[in-house]
Structure formats: structure tokens, C-alpha cells
Short mmCIF file of C-alpha atoms and ligand atoms in Angstrom, two decimals:
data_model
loop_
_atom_site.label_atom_id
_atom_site.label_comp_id
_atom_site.label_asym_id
_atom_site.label_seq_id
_atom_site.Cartn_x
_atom_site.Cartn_y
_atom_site.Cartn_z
CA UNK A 1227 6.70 28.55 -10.39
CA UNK A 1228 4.30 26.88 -8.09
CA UNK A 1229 2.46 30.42 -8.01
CA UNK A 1230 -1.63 29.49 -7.64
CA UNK A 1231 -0.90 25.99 -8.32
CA UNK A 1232 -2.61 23.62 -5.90
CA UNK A 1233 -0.33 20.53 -4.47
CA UNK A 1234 -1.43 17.88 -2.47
CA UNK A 1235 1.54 16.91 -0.22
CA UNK A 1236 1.23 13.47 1.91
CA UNK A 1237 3.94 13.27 4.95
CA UNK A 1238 4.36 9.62 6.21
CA UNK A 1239 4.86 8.50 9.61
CA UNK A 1240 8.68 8.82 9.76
CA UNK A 1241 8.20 12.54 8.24
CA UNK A 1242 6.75 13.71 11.06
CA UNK A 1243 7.69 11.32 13.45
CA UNK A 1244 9.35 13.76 16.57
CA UNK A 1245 8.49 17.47 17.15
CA UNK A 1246 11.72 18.01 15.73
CA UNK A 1247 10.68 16.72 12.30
CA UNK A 1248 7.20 18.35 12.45
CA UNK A 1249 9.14 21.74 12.45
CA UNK A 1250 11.42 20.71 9.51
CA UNK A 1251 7.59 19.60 7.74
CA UNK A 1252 6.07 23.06 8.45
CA UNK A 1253 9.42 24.45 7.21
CA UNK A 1254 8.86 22.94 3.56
CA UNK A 1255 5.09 23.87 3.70
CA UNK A 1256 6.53 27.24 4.37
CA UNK A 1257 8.49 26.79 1.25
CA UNK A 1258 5.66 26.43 -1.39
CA UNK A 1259 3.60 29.03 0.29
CA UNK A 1260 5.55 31.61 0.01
CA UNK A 1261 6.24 31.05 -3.59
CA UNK A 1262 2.16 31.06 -3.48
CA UNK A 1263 1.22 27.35 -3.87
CA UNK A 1264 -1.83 26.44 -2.55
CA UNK A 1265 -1.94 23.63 -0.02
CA UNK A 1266 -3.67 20.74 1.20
CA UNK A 1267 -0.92 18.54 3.62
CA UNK A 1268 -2.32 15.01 4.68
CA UNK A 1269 -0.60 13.59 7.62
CA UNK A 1270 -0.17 10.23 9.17
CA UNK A 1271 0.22 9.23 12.49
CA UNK A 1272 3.51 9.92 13.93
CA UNK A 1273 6.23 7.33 13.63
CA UNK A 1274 4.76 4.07 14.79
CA UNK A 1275 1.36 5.39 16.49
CA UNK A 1276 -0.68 3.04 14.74
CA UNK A 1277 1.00 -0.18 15.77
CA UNK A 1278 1.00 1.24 19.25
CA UNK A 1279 -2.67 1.86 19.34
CA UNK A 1280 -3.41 -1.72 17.86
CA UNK A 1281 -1.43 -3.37 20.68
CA UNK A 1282 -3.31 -1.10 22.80
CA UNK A 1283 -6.33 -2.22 21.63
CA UNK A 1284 -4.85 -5.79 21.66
CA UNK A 1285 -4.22 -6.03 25.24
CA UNK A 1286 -8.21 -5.41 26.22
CA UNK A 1287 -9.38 -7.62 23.65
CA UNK A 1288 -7.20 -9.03 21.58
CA UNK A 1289 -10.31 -9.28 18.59
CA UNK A 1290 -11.50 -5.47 19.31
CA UNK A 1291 -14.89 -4.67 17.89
CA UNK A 1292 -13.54 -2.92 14.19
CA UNK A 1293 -15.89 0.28 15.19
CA UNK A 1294 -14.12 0.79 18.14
CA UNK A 1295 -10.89 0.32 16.53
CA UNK A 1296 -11.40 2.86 14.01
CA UNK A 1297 -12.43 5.30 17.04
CA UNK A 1298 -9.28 4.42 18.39
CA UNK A 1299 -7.12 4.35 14.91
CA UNK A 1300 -8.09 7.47 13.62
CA UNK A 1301 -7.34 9.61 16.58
CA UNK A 1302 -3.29 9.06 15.72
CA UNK A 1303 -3.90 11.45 12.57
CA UNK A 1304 -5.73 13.55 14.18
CA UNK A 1305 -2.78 14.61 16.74
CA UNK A 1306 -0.04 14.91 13.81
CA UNK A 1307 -2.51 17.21 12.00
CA UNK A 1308 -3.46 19.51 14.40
CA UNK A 1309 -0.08 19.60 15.70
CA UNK A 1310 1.33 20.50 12.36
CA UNK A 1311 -1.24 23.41 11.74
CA UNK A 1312 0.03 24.65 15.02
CA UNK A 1313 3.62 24.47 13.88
CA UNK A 1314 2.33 26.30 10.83
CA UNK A 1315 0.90 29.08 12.78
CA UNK A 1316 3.82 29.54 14.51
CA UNK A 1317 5.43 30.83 11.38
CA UNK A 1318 2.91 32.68 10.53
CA UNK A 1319 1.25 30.52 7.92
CA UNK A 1320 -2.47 30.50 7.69
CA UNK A 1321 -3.30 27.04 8.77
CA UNK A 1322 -5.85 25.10 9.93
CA UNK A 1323 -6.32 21.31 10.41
CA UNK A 1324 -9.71 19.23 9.73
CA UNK A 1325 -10.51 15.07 10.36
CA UNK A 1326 -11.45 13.10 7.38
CA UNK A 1327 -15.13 13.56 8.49
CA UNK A 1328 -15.12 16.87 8.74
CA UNK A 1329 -13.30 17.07 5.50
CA UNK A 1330 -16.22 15.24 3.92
CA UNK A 1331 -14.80 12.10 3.15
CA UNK A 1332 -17.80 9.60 3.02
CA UNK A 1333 -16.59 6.15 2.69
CA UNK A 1334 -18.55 2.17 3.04
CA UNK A 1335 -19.19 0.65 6.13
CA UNK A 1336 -16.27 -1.64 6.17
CA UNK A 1337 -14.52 -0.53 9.12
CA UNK A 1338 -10.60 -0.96 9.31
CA UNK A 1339 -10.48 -1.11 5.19
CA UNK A 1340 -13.03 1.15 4.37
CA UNK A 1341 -12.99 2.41 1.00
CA UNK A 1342 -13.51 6.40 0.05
CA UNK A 1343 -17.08 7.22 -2.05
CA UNK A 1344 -17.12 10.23 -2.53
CA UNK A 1345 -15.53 13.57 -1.28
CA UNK A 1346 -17.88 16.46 -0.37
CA UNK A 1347 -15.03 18.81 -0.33
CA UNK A 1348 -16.58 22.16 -0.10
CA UNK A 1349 -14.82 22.85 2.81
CA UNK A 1350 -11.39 22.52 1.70
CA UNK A 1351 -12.43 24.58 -1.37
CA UNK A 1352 -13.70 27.50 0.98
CA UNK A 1353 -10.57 27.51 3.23
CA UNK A 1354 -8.20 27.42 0.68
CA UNK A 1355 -10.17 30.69 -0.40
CA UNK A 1356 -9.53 32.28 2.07
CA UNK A 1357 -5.85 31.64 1.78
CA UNK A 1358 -5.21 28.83 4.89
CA UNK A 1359 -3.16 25.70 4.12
CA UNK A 1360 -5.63 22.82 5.08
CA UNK A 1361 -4.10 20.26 6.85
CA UNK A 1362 -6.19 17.37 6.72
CA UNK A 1363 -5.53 13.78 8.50
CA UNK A 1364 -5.03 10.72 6.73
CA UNK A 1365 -6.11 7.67 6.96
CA UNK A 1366 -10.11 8.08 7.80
CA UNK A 1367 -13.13 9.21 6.48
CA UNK A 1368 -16.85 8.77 7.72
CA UNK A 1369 -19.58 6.14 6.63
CA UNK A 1370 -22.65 7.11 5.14
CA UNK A 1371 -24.16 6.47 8.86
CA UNK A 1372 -21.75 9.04 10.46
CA UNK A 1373 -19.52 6.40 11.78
CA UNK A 1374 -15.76 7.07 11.80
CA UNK A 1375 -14.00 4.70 9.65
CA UNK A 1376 -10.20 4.01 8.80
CA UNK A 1377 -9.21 3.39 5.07
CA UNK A 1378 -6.94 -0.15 5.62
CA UNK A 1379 -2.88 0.71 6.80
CA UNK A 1380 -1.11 3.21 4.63
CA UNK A 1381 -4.83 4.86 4.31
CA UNK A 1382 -3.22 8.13 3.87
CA UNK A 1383 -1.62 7.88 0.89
CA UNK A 1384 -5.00 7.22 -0.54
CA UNK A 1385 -6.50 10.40 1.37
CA UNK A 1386 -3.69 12.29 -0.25
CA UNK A 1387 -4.75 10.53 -3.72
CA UNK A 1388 -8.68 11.08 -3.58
CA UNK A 1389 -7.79 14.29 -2.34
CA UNK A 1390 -5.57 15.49 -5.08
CA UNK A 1391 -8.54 13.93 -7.68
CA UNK A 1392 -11.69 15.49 -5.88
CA UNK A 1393 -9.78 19.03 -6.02
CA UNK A 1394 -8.25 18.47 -9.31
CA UNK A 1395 -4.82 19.34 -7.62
CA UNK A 1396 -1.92 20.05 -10.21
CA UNK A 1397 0.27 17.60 -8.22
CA UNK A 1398 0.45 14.89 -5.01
CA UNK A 1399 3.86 14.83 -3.46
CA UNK A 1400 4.09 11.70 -0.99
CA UNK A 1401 6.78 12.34 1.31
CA UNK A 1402 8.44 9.51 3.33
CA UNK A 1403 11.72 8.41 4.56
CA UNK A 1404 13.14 6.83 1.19
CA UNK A 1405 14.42 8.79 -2.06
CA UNK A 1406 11.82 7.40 -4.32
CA UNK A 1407 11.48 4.22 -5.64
CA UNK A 1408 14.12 1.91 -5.96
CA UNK A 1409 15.03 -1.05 -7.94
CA UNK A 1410 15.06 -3.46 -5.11
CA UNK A 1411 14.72 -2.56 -0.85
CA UNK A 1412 18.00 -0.81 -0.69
CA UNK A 1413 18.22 -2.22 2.78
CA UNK A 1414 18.42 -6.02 0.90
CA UNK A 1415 20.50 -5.02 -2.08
CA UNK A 1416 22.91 -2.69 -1.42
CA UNK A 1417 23.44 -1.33 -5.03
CA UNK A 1418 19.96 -1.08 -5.85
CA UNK A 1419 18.93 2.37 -7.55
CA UNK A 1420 16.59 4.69 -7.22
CA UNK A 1421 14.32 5.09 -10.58
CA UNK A 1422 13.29 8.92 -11.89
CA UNK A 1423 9.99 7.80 -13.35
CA UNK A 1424 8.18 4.62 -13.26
CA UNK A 1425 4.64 4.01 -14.95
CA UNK A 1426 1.33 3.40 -13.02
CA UNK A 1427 0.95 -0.35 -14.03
CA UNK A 1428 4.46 -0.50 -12.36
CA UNK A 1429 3.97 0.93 -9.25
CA UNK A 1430 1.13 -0.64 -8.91
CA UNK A 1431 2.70 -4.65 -9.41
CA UNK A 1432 5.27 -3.04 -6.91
CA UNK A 1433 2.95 -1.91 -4.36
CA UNK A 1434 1.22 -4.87 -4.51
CA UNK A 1435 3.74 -7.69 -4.15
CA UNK A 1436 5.76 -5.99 -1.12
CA UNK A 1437 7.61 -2.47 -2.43
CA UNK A 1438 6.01 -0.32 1.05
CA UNK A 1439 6.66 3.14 -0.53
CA UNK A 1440 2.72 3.82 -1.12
CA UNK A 1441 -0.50 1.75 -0.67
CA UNK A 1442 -1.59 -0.12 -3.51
CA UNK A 1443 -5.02 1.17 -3.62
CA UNK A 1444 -3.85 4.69 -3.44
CA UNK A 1445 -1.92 3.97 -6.75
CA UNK A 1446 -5.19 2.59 -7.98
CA UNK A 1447 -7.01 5.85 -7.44
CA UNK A 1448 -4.12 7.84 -8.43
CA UNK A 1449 -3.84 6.03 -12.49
CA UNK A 1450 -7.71 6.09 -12.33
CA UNK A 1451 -7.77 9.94 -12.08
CA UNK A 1452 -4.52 10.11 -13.69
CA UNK A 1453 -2.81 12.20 -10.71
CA UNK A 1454 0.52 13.38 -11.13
CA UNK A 1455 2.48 11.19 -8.60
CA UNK A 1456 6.14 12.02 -7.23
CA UNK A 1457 7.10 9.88 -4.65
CA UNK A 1458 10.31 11.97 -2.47
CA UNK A 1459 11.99 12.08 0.58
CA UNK A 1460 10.90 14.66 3.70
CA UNK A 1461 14.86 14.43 4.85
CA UNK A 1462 16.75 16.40 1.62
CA UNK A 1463 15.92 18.08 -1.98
CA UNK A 1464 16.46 15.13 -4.21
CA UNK A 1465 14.20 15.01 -6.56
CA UNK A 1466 11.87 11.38 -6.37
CA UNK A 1467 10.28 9.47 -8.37
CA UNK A 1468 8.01 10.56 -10.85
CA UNK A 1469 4.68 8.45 -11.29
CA UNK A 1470 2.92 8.62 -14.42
CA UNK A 1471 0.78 7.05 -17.14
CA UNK A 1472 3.25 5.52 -19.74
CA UNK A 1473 6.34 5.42 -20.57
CA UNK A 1474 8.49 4.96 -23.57
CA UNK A 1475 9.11 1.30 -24.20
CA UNK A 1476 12.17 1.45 -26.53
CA UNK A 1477 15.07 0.31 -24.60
CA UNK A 1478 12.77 -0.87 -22.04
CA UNK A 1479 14.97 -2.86 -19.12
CA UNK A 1480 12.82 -6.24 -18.86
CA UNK A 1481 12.25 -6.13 -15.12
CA UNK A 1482 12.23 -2.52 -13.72
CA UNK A 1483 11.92 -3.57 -9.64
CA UNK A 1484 12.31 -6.69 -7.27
CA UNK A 1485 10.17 -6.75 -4.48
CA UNK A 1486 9.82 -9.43 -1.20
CA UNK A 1487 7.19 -9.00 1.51
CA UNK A 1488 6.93 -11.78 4.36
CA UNK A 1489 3.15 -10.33 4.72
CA UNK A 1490 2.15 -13.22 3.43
CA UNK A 1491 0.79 -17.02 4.56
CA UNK A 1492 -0.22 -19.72 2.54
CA UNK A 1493 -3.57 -21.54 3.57
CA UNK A 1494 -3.77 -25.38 2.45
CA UNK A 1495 -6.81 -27.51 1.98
CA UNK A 1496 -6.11 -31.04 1.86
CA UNK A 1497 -8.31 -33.49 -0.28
CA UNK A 1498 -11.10 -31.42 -1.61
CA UNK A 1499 -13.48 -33.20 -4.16
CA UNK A 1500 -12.18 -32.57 -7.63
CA UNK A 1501 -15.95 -31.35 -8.64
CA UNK A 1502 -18.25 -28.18 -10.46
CA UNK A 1503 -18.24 -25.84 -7.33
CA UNK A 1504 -16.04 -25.84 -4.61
CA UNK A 1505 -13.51 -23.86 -5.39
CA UNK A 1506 -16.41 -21.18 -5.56
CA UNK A 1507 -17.97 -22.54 -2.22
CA UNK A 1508 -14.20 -21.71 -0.63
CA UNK A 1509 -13.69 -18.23 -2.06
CA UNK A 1510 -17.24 -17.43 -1.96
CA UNK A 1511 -17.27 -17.64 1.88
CA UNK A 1512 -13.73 -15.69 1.73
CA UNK A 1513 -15.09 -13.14 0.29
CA UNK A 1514 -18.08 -12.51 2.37
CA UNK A 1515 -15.40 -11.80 4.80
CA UNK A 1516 -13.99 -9.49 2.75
CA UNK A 1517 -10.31 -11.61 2.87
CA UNK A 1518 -7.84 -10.38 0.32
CA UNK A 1519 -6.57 -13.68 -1.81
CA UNK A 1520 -3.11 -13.34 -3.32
CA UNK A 1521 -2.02 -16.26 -5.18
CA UNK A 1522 -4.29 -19.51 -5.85
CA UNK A 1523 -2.67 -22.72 -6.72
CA UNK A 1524 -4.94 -25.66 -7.05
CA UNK A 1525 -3.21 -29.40 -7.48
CA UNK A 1526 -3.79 -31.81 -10.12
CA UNK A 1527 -6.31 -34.59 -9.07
CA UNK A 1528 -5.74 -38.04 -8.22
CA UNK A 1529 -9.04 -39.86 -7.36
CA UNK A 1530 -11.09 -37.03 -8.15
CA UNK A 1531 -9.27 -35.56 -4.81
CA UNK A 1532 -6.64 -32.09 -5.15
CA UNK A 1533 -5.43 -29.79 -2.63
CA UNK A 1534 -5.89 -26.00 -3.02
CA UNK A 1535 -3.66 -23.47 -1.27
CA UNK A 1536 -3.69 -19.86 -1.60
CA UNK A 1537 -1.89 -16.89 0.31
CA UNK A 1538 -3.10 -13.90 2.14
CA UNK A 1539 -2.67 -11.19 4.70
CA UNK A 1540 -1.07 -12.83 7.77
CA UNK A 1541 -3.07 -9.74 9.55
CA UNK A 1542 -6.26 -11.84 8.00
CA UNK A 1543 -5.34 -15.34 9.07
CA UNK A 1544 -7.77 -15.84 11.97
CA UNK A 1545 -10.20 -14.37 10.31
CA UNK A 1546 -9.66 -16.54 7.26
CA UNK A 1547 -9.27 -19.82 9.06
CA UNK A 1548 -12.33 -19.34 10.65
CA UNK A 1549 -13.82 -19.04 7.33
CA UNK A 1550 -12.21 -21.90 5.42
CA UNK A 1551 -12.97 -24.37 8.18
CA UNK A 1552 -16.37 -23.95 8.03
CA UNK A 1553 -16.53 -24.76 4.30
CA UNK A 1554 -14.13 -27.44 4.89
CA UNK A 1555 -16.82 -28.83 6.60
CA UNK A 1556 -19.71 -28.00 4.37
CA UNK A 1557 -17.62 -29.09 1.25
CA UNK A 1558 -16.13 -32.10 3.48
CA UNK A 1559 -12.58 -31.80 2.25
CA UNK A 1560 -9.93 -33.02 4.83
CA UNK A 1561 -7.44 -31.01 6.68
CA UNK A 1562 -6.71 -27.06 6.31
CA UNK A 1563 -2.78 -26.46 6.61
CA UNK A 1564 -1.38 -23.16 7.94
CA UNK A 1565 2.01 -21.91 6.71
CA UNK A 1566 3.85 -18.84 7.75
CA UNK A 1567 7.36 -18.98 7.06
CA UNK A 1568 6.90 -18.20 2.94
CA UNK A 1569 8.03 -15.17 1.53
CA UNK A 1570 7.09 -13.69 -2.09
CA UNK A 1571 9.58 -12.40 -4.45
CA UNK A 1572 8.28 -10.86 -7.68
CA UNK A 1573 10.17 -9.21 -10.42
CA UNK A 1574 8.20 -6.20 -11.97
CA UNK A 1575 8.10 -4.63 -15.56
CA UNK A 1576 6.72 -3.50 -18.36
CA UNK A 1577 9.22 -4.38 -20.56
CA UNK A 1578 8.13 -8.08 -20.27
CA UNK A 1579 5.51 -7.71 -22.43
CA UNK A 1580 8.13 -7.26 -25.10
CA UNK A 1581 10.33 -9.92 -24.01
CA UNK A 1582 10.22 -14.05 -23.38
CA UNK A 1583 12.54 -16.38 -21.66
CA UNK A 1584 12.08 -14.05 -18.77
CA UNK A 1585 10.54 -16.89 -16.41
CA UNK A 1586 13.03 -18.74 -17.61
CA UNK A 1587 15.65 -16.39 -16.11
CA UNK A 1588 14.06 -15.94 -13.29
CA UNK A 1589 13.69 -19.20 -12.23
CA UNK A 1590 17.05 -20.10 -13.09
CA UNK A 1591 18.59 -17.47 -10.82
CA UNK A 1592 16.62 -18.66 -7.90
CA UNK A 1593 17.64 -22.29 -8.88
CA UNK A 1594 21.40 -21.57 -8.95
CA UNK A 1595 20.55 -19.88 -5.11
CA UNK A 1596 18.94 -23.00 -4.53
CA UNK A 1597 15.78 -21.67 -3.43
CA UNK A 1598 12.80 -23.82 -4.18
CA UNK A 1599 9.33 -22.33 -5.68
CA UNK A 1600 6.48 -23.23 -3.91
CA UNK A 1601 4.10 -21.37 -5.77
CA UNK A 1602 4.39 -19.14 -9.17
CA UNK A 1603 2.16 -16.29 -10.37
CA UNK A 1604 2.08 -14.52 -13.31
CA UNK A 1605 0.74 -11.29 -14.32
CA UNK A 1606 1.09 -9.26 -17.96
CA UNK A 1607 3.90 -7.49 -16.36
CA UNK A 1608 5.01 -9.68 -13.38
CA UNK A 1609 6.09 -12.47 -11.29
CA UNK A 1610 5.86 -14.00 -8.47
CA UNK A 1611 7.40 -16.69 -6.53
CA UNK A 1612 6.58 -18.12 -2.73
CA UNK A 1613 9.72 -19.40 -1.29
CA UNK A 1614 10.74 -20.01 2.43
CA UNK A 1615 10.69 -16.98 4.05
CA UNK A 1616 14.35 -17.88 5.40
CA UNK A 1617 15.26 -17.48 1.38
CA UNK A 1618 13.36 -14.21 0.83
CA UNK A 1619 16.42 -11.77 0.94
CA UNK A 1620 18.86 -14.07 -0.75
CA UNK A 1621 16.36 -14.70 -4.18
CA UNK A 1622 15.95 -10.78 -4.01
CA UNK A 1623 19.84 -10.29 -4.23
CA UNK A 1624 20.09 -13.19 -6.59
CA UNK A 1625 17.49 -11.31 -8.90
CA UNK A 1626 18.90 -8.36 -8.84
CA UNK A 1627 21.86 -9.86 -10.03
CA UNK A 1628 20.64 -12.03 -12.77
CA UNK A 1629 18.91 -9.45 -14.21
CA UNK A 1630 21.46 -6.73 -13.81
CA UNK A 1631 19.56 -3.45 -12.16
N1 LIG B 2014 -1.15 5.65 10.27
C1 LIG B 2014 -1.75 4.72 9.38
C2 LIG B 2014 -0.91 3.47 9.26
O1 LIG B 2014 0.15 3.39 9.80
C3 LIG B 2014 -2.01 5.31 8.03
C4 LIG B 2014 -0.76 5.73 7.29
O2 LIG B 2014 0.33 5.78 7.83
O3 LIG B 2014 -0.88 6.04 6.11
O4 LIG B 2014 -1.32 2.55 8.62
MG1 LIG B 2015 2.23 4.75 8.39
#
């Protein structure tokens, strides 16, 4: 069946996160090869390398130069890779295991969340000729100045994604330590269930607003190239979740997936002129930073005066106070208010598009939990509510409930 067909797999942290687990990895590799699949296996760092190299970094300088980071970041995948190829070889499987630059994987210059140009991938193509499985590991590519550079956390499943595009692979298999993709963390709700397929537009809303399966701009690439997505578990057979472009909308459940991520902080800036221009002065300066905004909600004005908060990466927060206190200044609005203990619950689905009163429902459930909204967003096919972060797991059960996954 998978005779000559190419597959991209992608093996997460927790997949190959002992020796142990490595083995049972090269063990499935061995699996498609000898049915005579070609292969291209992208690896993370094992287990919980990353974080451990970050607090590394941390403790002699706790705001490391970002070049030297990504020197230090990207040498995680490297280990898991060529370990793999050697566990490979050892049963007599073809391997052999390349970095992102060597891989040609030119990217920008934005070290730590570098984003992938262009893939020079020649030398994948030749080793694959001659018949190896090319490991390759995740997570880094080089700049157009030959500088190593990391591709933001969860970079790998977007290696595995370009990857899969550039070689026009017949399929990208992310392994990881979950079934698929379920209808709510199955750690929160315990009878949440695990979807067979789920469209692109859905996966992404869910990557974005917390689900952790896959990195949201690796779902990007992946409906922009329309890659054949299945999303499985390295620990048994089950068959994942399929990702793909569309899906039939009769019967259509409204809400397909709940998600909550305590990533999140909400910024406040207190009094700033109700004028032509400064809420592009704020997120003009954000931006130069390259600071991800989530939500925006700006107050009505009294006095010509309103308060605008907005959320981000709590990762980002020095970075973005920095920023927003200089304009505070230039701007001269009053005080900038930090918040950490929100949480965002979204509901996700395509079926929403069909529907109304599902707001409605929504914020009903979380009203009859008692949780209060701080902040609403809305997309075509989600959303979103910030709520004390001490409330986050009990609006995702109430959710679940109201809208019976
Ligand atoms: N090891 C990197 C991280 O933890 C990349 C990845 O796992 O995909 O973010
Ligand atoms: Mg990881």
C-alpha cells in the first residue's frame, strides 16, 4: 500500500522522549519501509529538552542574546535525530540524519520565531534516491546570512509541514502522545472525544486559541499547500485524526472543539486620548517588535479618554511592556496595567456559520458557572472569552456540557 509513496512523519517530544521510545520510533519507521514507503522523519527534541536549555540559558542571562539562543535551541533536535538514524541503522535501515541547514531550509532573520522561505531540498531528493530514510531535525533552519535560526516552539511540526509541501509528499503523519484531536483537553473533560476528521479552518481556530496538538503556523502552511494532515499517537495503532480541506456541512455539530490556554496576559492602558492615531501609534511600536496581539478590546470614551487592553504571549510580556511604555509616554496616556491570572476559552466550528444564538449559548453556560467575561472575540467560526484563569477549567467543562460534545 504505501509502496513508493513518500510520507513525511513528525515525532514530538514525548515520542521520542527515552532511548526506550526512540527504539519503539525506529520500529514504526521500520514498518513503512519495508512495505517500501519512502521516508523523511522530523524529530523534536526529546521530552522536555527545550525548556531545559531555555532555563539553561536563563540562568547566565536571563535576556540571552536570540542568536545565541538559537545556537543553543537547535542543538536539542539535532541529538534526537542523529540518535534516531543510529537506531535505524541498527536494524538495518538505510538512514541518515541532516540539521535544518544542511537540509536547506533558508528562513528570515528573526531568530527564536523565524519563519521558513524557501526549501532548497536537493539533498533530501538525492538521499532518498539512493534509498536512505532522511531523518531531518525539527525546529530550525538557516537565515539567508548562514545564521542558525529556530522556527518559534512547536517549530517542528512546521518543518514536517514545509517539508511534506517542498517534496510534494503523499502524506505528513504528526505523531505525539494524544490519539488525535479531541473535542475538549481530555485531561479537563473527562468524556471528551476524539474527532476522525476535522477541516483546516478548524484546526487552525483550535491551534490558535490553546488546543497544543500542532503549531498554528504549521497548520497554516499545511491548508496553504493543501497537505494531507493525520494527527496520531506514537504509543498504539489507532487511527488519528484526519486533517483536510472541507468537510460536509449537513448535520454539522455547531461547535466541533473547546479549547483553554493560560498562555495568555492581558496588557491595560489607562486613559489614552480618544483621538485619529493612537491606537496605531500602540500597535505600530508592537509590531516593530514583532509581539503577537490576540484579542483587542478598546473602551467607550468618557472625556475623550478610553482604556485599551489587549492579550498576548506571557513568553512576550517584557518584551511588550517595554514597548507599550514607551508609547505610553509618547502618546501620554496614563498607567499600563499587567494581568496574568486570565485564561481564554473558545468554542470552535464550522457549523456556526450556519447557526445563530450560539453566543447566546455560550455565554449563558458560562453565566450559569458564574464565570464573568472579561473580554469576547469573535471570529467566522469562533469564540473567545478571557475569564480568570482560576475559572478556565470549569467554563471548559461547562461548555462541553452546554453544547453536548
Ligand atoms: N523542541 C521544540 C519545542 O519544544 C520544537 C518542537 O518540539 O516542535 O518547542
Ligand atoms: Mg516539543
Amino acid at each position: 500500500m504505501s509502496r513508493n509513496k513518500l510520507i513525511v512523519q513528525k515525532y514530538g517530544g514525548s515520542s521520542i522522549g527515552n532511548i526506550g521510545r526512540i527504539k519503539k520510533v525506529a520500529q514504526r519507521v521500520y514498518s513503512y519501509w519495508k512495505r517500501g514507503a519512502k521516508l523523511v522523519v522530523v524529530v523534536s527534541a526529546m521530552g522536555d529538552t527545550t525548556d531545559k536549555l531555555i532555563h539553561l540559558a536563563e540562568k547566565i542571562n536571563p535576556c540571552p542574546s536570540e542568536r545565541e539562543l538559537d545556537m543553543l535551541l537547535s542543538t536539542g533536535e539535532q541529538i534526537s535525530s542523529a540518535l534516531l538514524a543510529m537506531a535505524l541503522h541498527k536494524k538495518g535501515i538505510p538512514a541518515v540524519s541532516f540539521t535544518g541547514p544542511q537540509v536547506g531550509i533558508i528562513t528570515d532573520k528573526f531568530h527564536t520565531q523565524a519563519k521558513i522561505l524557501k526549501i532548497e531540498a536537493e539533498r533530501i531528493k538525492s538521499a532518498l534516491k539512493e534509498g536512505k530514510v532522511v531523518v531531518v531535525a525539527g525546529f530550525q533552519g538557516q537565515t539567508t546570512e548562514r545564521e542558525i535560526a529556530t522556527l518559534g516552539r512547536g517549530g517542528s511540526d512546521l518543518s514536517a509541514v514545509a517539508l511534506a509541501g517542498a517534496l510534494k509528499a503523499n502524506l505528513c503523519e504528526i505523531y505525539t502522545d494524544v490519539e488525535g484531536i479531541y473535542t475538549a483537553d481530555p485531561r479537563i473533560v473527562k468524556k471528551a472525544k476524539k474527532l476522525s476528521c476535522i477541516s483546516f479552518d478548524e484546526m487552525l481556530e483550535l491551534a490558535s486559541r490553546g488546543a497544543q496538538v500542532m503549531q498554528t503556523r504549521a497548520v497554516e502552511v499545511a491548508k496553504k499547500y493543501n497537505i494531507k494532515l493525520v494527527v496520531r499517537s506514537s504509543f498504539s495503532n489507532k487511527e488519528g485524526t484526519i486533517i483536510m480541506r472541507e468537510r460536509p456541512l449537513i448535520e454539522e455539530p455547531v461547535v466541533r472543539g473547546i479549547t483553554l490556554t493560560e498562555k495568555e496576559a492581558k496588557i491595560t492602558i489607562c486613559k489614552v486620548p480618544d483621538k485619529p492615531g493612537m491606537a496605531a501609534k500602540i500597535f505600530e511600536e508592537l509590531s516593530s517588535k514583532n509581539i503577537n496581539i490576540d484579542m483587542i478590546v478598546q473602551n467607550v470614551s468618557h472625556q475623550r479618554i478610553t482604556d485599551i487592553s489587549f492579550t498576548i504571549e506571557k513568553s512576550q510580556a517584557p518584551k511588550a511592556l517595554e514597548a507599550t511604555k514607551k508609547v505610553v509616554k509618547n502618546i501620554g496616556a496614563g498607567s499600563v496595567l499587567y494581568d496574568e491570572d486570565v485564561a481564554k476559552v473558545s468554542i470552535v466550528g464550522i457549523g456556526m456559520k450556519a447557526h445563530s444564538g450560539v453566543a447566546y449559548k455560550m455565554f449563558k453556560a458560562l453565566a450559569r458557572a458564574k464565570i464573568n467575561i472579561e473580554m469576547i472575540s469573535t471570529s467566522e467560526i469562533s469564540i473567545s472569552c478571557v475569564v480568570r484563569k482560576k475559572q478556565g477549567k470549569l467554563a471548559v467543562k461547562a461548555l462541553h456540557k452546554a453544547f453536548n460534545l
